[in-house]
Tab-separated table of C-alpha atoms in Angstrom:
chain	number	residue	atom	x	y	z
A	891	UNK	CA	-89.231	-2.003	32.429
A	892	UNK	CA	-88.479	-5.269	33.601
A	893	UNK	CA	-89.452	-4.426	37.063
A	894	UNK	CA	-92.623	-3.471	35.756
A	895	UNK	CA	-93.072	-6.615	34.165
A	896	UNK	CA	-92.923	-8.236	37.099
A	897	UNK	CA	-95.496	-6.446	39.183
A	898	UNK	CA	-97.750	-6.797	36.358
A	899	UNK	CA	-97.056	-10.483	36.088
A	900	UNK	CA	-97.766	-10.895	39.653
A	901	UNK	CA	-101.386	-9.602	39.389
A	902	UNK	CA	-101.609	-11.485	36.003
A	903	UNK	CA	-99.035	-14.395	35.410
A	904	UNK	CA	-101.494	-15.760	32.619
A	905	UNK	CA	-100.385	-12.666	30.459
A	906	UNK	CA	-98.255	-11.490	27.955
A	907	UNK	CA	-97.354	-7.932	29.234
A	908	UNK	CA	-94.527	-7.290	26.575
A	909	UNK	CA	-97.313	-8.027	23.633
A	910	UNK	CA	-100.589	-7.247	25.045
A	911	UNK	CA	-101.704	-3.254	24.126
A	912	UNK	CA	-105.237	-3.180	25.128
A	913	UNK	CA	-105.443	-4.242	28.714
A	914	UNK	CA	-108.308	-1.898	29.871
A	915	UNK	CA	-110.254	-2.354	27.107
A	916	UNK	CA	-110.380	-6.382	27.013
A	917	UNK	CA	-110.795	-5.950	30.728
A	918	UNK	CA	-107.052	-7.602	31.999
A	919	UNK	CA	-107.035	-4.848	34.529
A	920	UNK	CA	-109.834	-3.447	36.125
A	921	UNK	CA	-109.941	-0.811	38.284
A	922	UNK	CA	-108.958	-2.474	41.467
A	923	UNK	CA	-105.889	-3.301	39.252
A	924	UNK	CA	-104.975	-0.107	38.709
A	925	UNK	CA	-105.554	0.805	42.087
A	926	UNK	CA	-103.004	-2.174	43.505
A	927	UNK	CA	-101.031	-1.098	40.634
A	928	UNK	CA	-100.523	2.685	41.500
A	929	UNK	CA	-99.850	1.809	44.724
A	930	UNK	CA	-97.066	-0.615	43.580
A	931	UNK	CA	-95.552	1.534	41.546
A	932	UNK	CA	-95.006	4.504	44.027
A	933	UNK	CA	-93.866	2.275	46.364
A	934	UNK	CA	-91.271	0.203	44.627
A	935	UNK	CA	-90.544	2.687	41.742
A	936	UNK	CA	-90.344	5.695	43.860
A	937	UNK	CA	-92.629	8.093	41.606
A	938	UNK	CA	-96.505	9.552	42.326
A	939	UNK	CA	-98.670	8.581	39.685
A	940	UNK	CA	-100.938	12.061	39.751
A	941	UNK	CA	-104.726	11.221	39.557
A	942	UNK	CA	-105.017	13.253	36.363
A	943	UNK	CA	-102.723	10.356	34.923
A	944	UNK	CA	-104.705	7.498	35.861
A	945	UNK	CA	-106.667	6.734	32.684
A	946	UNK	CA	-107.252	4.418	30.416
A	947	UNK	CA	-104.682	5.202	27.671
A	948	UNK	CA	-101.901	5.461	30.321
A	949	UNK	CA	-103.059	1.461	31.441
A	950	UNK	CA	-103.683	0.315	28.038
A	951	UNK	CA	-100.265	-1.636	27.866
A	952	UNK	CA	-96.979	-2.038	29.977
A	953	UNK	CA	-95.132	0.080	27.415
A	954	UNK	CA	-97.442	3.166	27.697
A	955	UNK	CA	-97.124	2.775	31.664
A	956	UNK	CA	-93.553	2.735	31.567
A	957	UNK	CA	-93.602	5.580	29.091
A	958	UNK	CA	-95.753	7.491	31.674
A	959	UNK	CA	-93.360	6.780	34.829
A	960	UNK	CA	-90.099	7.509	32.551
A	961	UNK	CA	-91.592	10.899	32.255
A	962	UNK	CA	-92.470	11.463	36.302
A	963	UNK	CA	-89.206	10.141	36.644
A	964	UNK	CA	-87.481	12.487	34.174
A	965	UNK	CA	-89.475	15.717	35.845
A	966	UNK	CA	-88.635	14.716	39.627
């Protein structure tokens, strides 16, 4: 988690990743976000995010991302 933190905190250092649950939806990340994001993650996290996975709900807070690549993690 805490390297997710940090990724998020360097596209945002102005927020609160650990409390903040509706990033999407107050428009923290938009969809170049995600984009830089996804790309992040599969590169320094070693999983592929699968389109069908890229959605709101999955980007609505650090914990439900890290949920999400716990899981692609756990089926690799």
């Amino acid at each position: 988690m805490d390297q997710l933190l940090d990724i998020l905190s360097e596209l945002h250092p102005d927020v609160d990743f650990e409390k903040e649950e509706h990033l999407v939806e107050r428009g923290i990340l938009g969809s170049f976000d995600i984009v830089m994001l996804v790309t992040r993650i599969e590169e320094e996290l070693d999983v592929v995010i699968p389109a069908r996975l890229i959605t709101p709900e999955t980007f609505c807070s650090a914990k439900s991302l890290y949920n999400v690549i716990q899981n692609l993690d756990e089926d690799a």
